[in-house]
mmCIF file of C-alpha atoms in Angstrom:
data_model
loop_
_atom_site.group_PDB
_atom_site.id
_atom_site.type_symbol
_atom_site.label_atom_id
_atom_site.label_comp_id
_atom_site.label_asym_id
_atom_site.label_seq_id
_atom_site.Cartn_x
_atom_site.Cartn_y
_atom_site.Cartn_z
ATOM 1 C CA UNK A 354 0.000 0.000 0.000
ATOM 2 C CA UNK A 355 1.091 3.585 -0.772
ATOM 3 C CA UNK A 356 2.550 5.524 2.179
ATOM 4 C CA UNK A 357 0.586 8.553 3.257
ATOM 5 C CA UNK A 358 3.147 10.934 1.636
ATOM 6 C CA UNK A 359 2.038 9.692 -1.896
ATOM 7 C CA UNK A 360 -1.189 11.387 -1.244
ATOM 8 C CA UNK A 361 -0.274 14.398 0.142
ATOM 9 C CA UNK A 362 -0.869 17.781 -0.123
ATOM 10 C CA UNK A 363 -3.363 17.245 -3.642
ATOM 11 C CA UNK A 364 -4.170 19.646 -5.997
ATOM 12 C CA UNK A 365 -6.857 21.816 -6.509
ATOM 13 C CA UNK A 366 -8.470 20.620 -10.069
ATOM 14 C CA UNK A 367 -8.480 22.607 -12.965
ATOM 15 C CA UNK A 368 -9.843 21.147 -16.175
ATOM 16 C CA UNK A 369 -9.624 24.437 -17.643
ATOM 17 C CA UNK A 370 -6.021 25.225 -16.530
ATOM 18 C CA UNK A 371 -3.014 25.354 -18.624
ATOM 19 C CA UNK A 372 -2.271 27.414 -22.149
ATOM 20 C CA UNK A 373 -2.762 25.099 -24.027
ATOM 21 C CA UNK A 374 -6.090 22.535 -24.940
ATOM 22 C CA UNK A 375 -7.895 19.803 -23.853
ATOM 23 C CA UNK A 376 -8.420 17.088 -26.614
ATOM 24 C CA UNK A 377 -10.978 14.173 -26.856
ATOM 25 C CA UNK A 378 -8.662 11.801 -28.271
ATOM 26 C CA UNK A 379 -5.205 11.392 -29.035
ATOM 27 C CA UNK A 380 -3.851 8.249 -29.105
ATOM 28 C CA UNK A 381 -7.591 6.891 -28.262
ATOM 29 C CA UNK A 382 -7.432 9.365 -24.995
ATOM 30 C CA UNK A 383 -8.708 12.094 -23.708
ATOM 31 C CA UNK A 384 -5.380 14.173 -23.376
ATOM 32 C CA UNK A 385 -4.354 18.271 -22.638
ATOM 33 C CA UNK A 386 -1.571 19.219 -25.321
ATOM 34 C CA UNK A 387 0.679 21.855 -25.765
ATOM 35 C CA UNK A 388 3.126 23.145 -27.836
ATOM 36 C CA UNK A 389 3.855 22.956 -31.705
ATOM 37 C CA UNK A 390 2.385 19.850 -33.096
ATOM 38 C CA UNK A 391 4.711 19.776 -35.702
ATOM 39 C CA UNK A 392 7.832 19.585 -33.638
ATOM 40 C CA UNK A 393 9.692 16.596 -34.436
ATOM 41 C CA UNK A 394 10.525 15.383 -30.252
ATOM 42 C CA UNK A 395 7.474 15.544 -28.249
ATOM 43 C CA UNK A 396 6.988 14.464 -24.337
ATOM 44 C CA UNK A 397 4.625 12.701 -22.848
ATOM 45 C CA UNK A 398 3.648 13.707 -18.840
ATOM 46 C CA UNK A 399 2.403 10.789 -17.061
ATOM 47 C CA UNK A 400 0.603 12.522 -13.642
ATOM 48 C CA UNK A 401 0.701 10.964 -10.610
ATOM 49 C CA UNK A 402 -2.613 9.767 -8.415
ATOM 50 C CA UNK A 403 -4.360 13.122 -9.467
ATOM 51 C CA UNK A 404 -4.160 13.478 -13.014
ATOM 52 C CA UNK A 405 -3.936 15.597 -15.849
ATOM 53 C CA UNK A 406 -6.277 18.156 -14.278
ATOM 54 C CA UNK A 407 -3.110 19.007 -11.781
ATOM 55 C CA UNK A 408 -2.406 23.122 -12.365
ATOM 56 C CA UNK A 409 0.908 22.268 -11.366
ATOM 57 C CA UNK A 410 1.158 19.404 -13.822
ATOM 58 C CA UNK A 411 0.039 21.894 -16.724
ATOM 59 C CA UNK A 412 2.572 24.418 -15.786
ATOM 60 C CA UNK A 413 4.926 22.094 -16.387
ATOM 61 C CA UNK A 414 3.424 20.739 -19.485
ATOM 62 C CA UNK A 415 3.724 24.400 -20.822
ATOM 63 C CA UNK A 416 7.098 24.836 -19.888
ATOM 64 C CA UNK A 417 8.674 21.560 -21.574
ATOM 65 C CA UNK A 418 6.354 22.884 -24.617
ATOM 66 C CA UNK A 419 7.789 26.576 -24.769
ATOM 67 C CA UNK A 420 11.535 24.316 -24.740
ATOM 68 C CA UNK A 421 10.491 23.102 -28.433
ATOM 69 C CA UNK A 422 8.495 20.169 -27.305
ATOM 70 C CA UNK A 423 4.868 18.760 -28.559
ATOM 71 C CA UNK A 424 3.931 17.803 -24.657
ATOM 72 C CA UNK A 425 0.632 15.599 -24.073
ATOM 73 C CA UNK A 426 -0.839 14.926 -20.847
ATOM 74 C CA UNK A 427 -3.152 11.845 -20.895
ATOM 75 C CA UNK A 428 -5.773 11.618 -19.312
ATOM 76 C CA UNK A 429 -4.705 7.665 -17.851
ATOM 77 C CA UNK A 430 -7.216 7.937 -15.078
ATOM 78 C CA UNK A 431 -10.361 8.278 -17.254
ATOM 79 C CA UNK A 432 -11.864 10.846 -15.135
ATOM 80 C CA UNK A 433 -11.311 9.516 -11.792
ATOM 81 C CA UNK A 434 -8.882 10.874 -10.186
ATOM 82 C CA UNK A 435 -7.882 9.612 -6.360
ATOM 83 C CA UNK A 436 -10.234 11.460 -4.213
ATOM 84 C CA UNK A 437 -8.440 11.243 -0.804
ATOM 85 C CA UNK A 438 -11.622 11.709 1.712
ATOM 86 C CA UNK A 439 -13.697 8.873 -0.697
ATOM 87 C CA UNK A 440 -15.529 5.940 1.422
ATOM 88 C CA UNK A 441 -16.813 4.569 -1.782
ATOM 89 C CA UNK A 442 -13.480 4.101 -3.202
ATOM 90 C CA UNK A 443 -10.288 4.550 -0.751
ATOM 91 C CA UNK A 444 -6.545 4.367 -2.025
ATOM 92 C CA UNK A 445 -7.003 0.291 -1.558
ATOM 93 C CA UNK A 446 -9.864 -0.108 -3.916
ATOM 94 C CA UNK A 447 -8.743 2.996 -6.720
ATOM 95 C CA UNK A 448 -5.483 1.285 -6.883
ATOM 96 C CA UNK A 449 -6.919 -1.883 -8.106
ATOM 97 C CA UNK A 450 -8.778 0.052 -11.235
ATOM 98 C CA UNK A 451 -6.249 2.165 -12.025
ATOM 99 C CA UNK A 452 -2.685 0.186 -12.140
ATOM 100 C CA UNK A 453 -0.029 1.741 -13.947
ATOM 101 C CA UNK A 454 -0.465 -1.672 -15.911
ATOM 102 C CA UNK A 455 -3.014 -0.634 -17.921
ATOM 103 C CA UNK A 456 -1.945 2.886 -18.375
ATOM 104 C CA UNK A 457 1.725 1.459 -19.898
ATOM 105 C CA UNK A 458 -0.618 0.062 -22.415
ATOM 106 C CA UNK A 459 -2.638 3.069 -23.261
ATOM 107 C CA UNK A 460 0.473 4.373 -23.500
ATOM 108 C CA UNK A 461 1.379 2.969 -26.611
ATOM 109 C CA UNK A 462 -1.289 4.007 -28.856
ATOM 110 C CA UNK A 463 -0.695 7.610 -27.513
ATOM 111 C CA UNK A 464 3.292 7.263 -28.335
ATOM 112 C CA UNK A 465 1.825 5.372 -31.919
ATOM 113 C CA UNK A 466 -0.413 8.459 -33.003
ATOM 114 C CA UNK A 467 3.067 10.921 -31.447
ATOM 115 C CA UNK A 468 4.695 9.301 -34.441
ATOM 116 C CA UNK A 469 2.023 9.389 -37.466
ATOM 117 C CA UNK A 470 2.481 13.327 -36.471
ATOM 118 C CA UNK A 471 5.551 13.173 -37.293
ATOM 119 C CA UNK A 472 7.655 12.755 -33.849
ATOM 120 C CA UNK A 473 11.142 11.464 -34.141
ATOM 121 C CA UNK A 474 11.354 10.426 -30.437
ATOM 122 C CA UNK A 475 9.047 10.638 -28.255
ATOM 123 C CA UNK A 476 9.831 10.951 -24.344
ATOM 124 C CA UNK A 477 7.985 10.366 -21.001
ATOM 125 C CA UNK A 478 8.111 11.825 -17.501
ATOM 126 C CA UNK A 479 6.150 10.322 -14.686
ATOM 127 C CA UNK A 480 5.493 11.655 -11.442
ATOM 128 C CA UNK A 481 4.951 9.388 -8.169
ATOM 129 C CA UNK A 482 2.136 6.727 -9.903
ATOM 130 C CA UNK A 483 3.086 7.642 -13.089
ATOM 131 C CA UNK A 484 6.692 6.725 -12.439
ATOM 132 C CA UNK A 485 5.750 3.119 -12.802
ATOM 133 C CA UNK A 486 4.363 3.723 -15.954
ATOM 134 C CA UNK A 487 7.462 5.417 -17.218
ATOM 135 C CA UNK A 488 10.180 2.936 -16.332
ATOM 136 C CA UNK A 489 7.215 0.223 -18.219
ATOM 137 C CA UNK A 490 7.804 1.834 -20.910
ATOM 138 C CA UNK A 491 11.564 2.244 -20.331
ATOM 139 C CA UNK A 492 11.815 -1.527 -20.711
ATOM 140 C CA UNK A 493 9.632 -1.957 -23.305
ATOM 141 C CA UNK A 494 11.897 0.438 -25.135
ATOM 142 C CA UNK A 495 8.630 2.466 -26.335
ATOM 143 C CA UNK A 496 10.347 6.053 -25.599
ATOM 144 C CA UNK A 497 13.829 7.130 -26.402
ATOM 145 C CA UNK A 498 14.492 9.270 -23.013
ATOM 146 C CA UNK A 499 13.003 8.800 -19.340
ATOM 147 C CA UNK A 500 12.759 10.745 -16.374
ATOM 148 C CA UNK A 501 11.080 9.438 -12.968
ATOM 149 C CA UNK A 502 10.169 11.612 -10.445
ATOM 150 C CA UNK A 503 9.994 11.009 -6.881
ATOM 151 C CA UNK A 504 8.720 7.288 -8.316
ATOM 152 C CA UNK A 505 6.400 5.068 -6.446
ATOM 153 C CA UNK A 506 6.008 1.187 -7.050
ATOM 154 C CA UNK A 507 9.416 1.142 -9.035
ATOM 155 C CA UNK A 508 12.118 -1.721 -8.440
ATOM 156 C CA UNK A 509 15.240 -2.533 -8.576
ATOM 157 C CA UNK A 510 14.194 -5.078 -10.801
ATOM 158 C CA UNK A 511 12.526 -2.563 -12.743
ATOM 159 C CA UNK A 512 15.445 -0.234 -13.382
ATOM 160 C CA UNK A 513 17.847 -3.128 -14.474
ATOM 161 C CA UNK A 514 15.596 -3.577 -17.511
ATOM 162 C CA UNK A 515 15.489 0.079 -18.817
ATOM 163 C CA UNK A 516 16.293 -0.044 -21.959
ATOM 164 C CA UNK A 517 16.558 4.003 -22.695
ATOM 165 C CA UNK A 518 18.587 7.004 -20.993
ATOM 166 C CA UNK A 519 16.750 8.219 -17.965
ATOM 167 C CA UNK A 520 17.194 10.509 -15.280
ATOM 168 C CA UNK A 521 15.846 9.747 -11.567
ATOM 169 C CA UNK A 522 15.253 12.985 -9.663
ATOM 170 C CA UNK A 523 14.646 11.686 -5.967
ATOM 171 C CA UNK A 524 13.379 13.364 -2.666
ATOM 172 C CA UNK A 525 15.373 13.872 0.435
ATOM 173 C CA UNK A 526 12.538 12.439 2.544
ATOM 174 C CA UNK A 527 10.212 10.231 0.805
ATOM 175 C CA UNK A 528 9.167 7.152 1.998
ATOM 176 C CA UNK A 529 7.882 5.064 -1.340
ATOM 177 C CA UNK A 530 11.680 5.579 -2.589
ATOM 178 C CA UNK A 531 14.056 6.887 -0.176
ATOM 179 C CA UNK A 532 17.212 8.087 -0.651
ATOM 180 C CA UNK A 533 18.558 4.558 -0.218
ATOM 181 C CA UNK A 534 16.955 3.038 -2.460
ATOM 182 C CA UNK A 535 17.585 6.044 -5.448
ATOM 183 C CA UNK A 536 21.144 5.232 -4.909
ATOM 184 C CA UNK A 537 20.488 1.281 -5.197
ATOM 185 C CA UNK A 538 19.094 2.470 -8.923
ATOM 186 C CA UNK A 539 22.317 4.731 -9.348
ATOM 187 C CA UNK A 540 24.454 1.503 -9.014
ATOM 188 C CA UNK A 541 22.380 -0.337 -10.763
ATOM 189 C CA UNK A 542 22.824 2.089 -13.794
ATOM 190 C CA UNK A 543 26.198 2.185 -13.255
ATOM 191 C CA UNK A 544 26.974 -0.869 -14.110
ATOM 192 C CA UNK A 545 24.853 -0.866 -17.483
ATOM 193 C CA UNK A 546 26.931 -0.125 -20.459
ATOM 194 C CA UNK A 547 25.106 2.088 -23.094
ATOM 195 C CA UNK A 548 22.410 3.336 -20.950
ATOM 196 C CA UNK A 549 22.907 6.536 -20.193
ATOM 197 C CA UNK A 550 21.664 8.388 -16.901
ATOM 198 C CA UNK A 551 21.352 11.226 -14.464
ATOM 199 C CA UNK A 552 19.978 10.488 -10.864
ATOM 200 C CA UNK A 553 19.845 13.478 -8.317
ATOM 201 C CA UNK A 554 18.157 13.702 -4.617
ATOM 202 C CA UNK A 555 17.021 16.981 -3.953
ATOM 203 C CA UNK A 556 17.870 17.783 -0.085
ATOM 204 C CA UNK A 557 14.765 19.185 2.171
ATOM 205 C CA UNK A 558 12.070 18.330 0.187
ATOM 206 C CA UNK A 559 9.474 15.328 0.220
ATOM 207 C CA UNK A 560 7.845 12.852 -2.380
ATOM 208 C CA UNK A 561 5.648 14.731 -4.794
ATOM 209 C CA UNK A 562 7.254 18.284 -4.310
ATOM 210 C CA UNK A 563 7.995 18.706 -8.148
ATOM 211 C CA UNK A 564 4.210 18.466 -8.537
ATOM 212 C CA UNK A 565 2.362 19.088 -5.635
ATOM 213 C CA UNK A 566 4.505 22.143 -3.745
ATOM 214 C CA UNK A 567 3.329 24.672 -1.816
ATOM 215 C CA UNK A 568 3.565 28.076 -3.340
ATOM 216 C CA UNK A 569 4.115 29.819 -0.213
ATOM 217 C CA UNK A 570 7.391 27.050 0.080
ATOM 218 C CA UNK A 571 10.251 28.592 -1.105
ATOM 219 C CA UNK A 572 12.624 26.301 -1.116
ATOM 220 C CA UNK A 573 10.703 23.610 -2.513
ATOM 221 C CA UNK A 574 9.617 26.208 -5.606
ATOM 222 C CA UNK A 575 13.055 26.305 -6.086
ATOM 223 C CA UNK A 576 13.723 22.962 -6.108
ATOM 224 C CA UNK A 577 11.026 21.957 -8.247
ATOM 225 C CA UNK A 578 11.614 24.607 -10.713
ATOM 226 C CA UNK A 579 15.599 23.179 -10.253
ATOM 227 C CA UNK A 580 14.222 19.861 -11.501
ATOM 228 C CA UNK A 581 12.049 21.390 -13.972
ATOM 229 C CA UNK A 582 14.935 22.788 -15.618
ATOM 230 C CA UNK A 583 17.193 19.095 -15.084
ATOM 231 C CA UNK A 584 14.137 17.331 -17.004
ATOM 232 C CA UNK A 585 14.273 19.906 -19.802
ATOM 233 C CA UNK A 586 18.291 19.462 -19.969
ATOM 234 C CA UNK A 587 17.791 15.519 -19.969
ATOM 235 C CA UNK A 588 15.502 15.899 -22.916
ATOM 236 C CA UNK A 589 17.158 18.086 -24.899
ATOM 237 C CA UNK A 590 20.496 15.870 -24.777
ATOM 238 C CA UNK A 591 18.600 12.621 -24.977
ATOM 239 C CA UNK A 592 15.762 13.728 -27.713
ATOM 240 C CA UNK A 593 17.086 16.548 -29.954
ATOM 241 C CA UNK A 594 20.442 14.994 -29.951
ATOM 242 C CA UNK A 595 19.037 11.939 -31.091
ATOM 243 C CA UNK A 596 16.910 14.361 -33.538
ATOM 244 C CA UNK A 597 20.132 15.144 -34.703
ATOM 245 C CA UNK A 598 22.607 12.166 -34.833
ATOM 246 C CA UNK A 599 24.287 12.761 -31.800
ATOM 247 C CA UNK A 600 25.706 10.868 -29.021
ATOM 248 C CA UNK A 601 23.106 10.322 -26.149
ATOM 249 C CA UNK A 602 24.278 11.844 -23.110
ATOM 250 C CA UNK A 603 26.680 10.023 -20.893
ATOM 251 C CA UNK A 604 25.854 9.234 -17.068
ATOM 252 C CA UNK A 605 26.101 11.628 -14.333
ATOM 253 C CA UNK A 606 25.204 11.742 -10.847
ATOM 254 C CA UNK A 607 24.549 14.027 -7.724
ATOM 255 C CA UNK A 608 23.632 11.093 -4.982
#
C-alpha cells in the first residue's frame, strides 16, 4: 500500500487550466496538449494519483512545450482521479482500477499516433504513480528518453531492464523511494553499459514536491523549478540529440 506521503498535499483541479487545450482523443485518450504539433521530439507527462487536471502538472506541461516540445498529458485515469476523503473508493480499492499496468498500455497508442504526427522520439516523464508507468515503458523500449520523479512502485528489478537514458530525480525524505533506495538504482545504472543516466536527490524536500509544492514554500519552488529545468536538460540531450545524430548523453550523478 502507498505511504501517506504519496497522497499528500493534492491539488486543486483545474480542467480548464493550462495554455494550451484539452483534446478528446489522441492516441484513443482524452489528453491536454501543448506546444507545436509539428515539432519533431514531443513528451509525454504521465501525472501521478491526481491526473492531468493538476495546475501544477500543466505548468509544467507548458514549460517543456515553450523548450520546443509537442507535450501531451493523458488523461490515464479516465476521469477519476484519487479522491483522498472517498468511502466509496479509498486508495485500496482505486489502486486496483487504475494500475499503472493498464496505463503502460494506453500508453502505446498515444506514443503510436506521437509518431504518425511526425515525432522522431518521443519521451515520457512520470510523477509518483506515473513513475511506474514510465520505467514500463523504459523496458519496453517504447520512448527514447526517461525521467522518474519522486517514483512510487518502481524496483530494482525494474530499473535493471530500462532499456533508454533516464534521469531519476529523488526526494530527500520520501518514503515510497528513499534516498537509499535512489542510490540502489544509481548503481544499478552504473553498471549498465550504453544506458545513459542522471539520478539526483534533492535535499529538504518530500515525495511529490515537483508536482504538488506549496507556493508559499520557497525552497521547494526552487527545487522543483531546479528539476524542472534538469528534465528539460535531460531531454534536450537525450531527444534533440538523437533528432540530430548525436551521441546520447553520458551518465552523471549528484547522490
Amino acid at each position: 500500500m502507498a505511504s501517506p506521503q504519496c497522497c499528500a498535499n493534492p491539488p486543486t483541479l483545474n480542467p480548464a487550466g493550462g495554455e494550451g487545450k484539452v483534446v478528446d482523443s489522441f492516441g484513443g485518450i482524452k489528453s491536454y496538449v501543448a506546444g507545436a504539433a509539428e515539432s519533431k521530439a514531443a513528451v509525454i507527462l504521465v501525472s501521478d494519483v491526481f491526473g492531468f487536471e493538476a495546475p501544477n502538472l500543466r505548468k509544467i506541461a507548458d514549460k517543456v512545450a515553450s523548450s520546443g516540445y509537442f507535450v501531451v498529458v493523458p488523461d490515464f485515469l479516465h476521469g477519476d482521479p484519487l479522491v483522498l476523503e472517498s468511502t466509496e473508493k479509498p486508495f485500496p480499492v482505486w489502486i486496483k482500477e487504475h494500475g499503472p499496468d493498464k496505463a503502460f498500455e494506453e500508453a502505446k497508442p498515444v506514443i503510436a499516433a506521437l509518431k504518425e504526427k511526425g515525432a522522431s522520439t518521443v519521451g515520457a516523464v512520470g510523477y509518483c504513480w506515473g513513475a511506474k508507468v514510465v520505467a514500463e515503458l523504459a523496458k519496453a523500449h517504447e520512448i527514447q528518453a526517461a525521467v522518474m520523479c519522486h517514483p512510487s512502485f518502481v524496483t530494482v528489478d525494474d530499473i535493471k531492464e530500462v532499456k533508454c537514458p533516464i534521469a531519476i530525480l529523488g526526494a530527500e525524505i520520501d518514503r515510497m523511494s528513499p534516498p537509499e533506495v535512489v542510490k540502489q538504482f544509481e548503481q544499478v545504472l552504473s553498471s549498465k553499459s550504453g544506458i545513459g543516466h542522471f539520478v539526483k536527490i534533492f535535499p529538504g524536500v518530500e515525495h511529490g514536491w515537483t508536482v504538488r509544492y506549496k507556493s508559499d514554500d520557497a525552497h521547494a519552488v526552487k527545487s522543483a523549478e531546479e528539476a524542472l529545468a534538469d528534465m528539460i536538460d535531460w531531454f534536450n540531450k537525450n531527444l534533440k540529440a538523437i533528432g540530430g545524430a548525436c551521441d546520447p548523453a553520458p551518465a552523471t550523478s549528484s547522490v
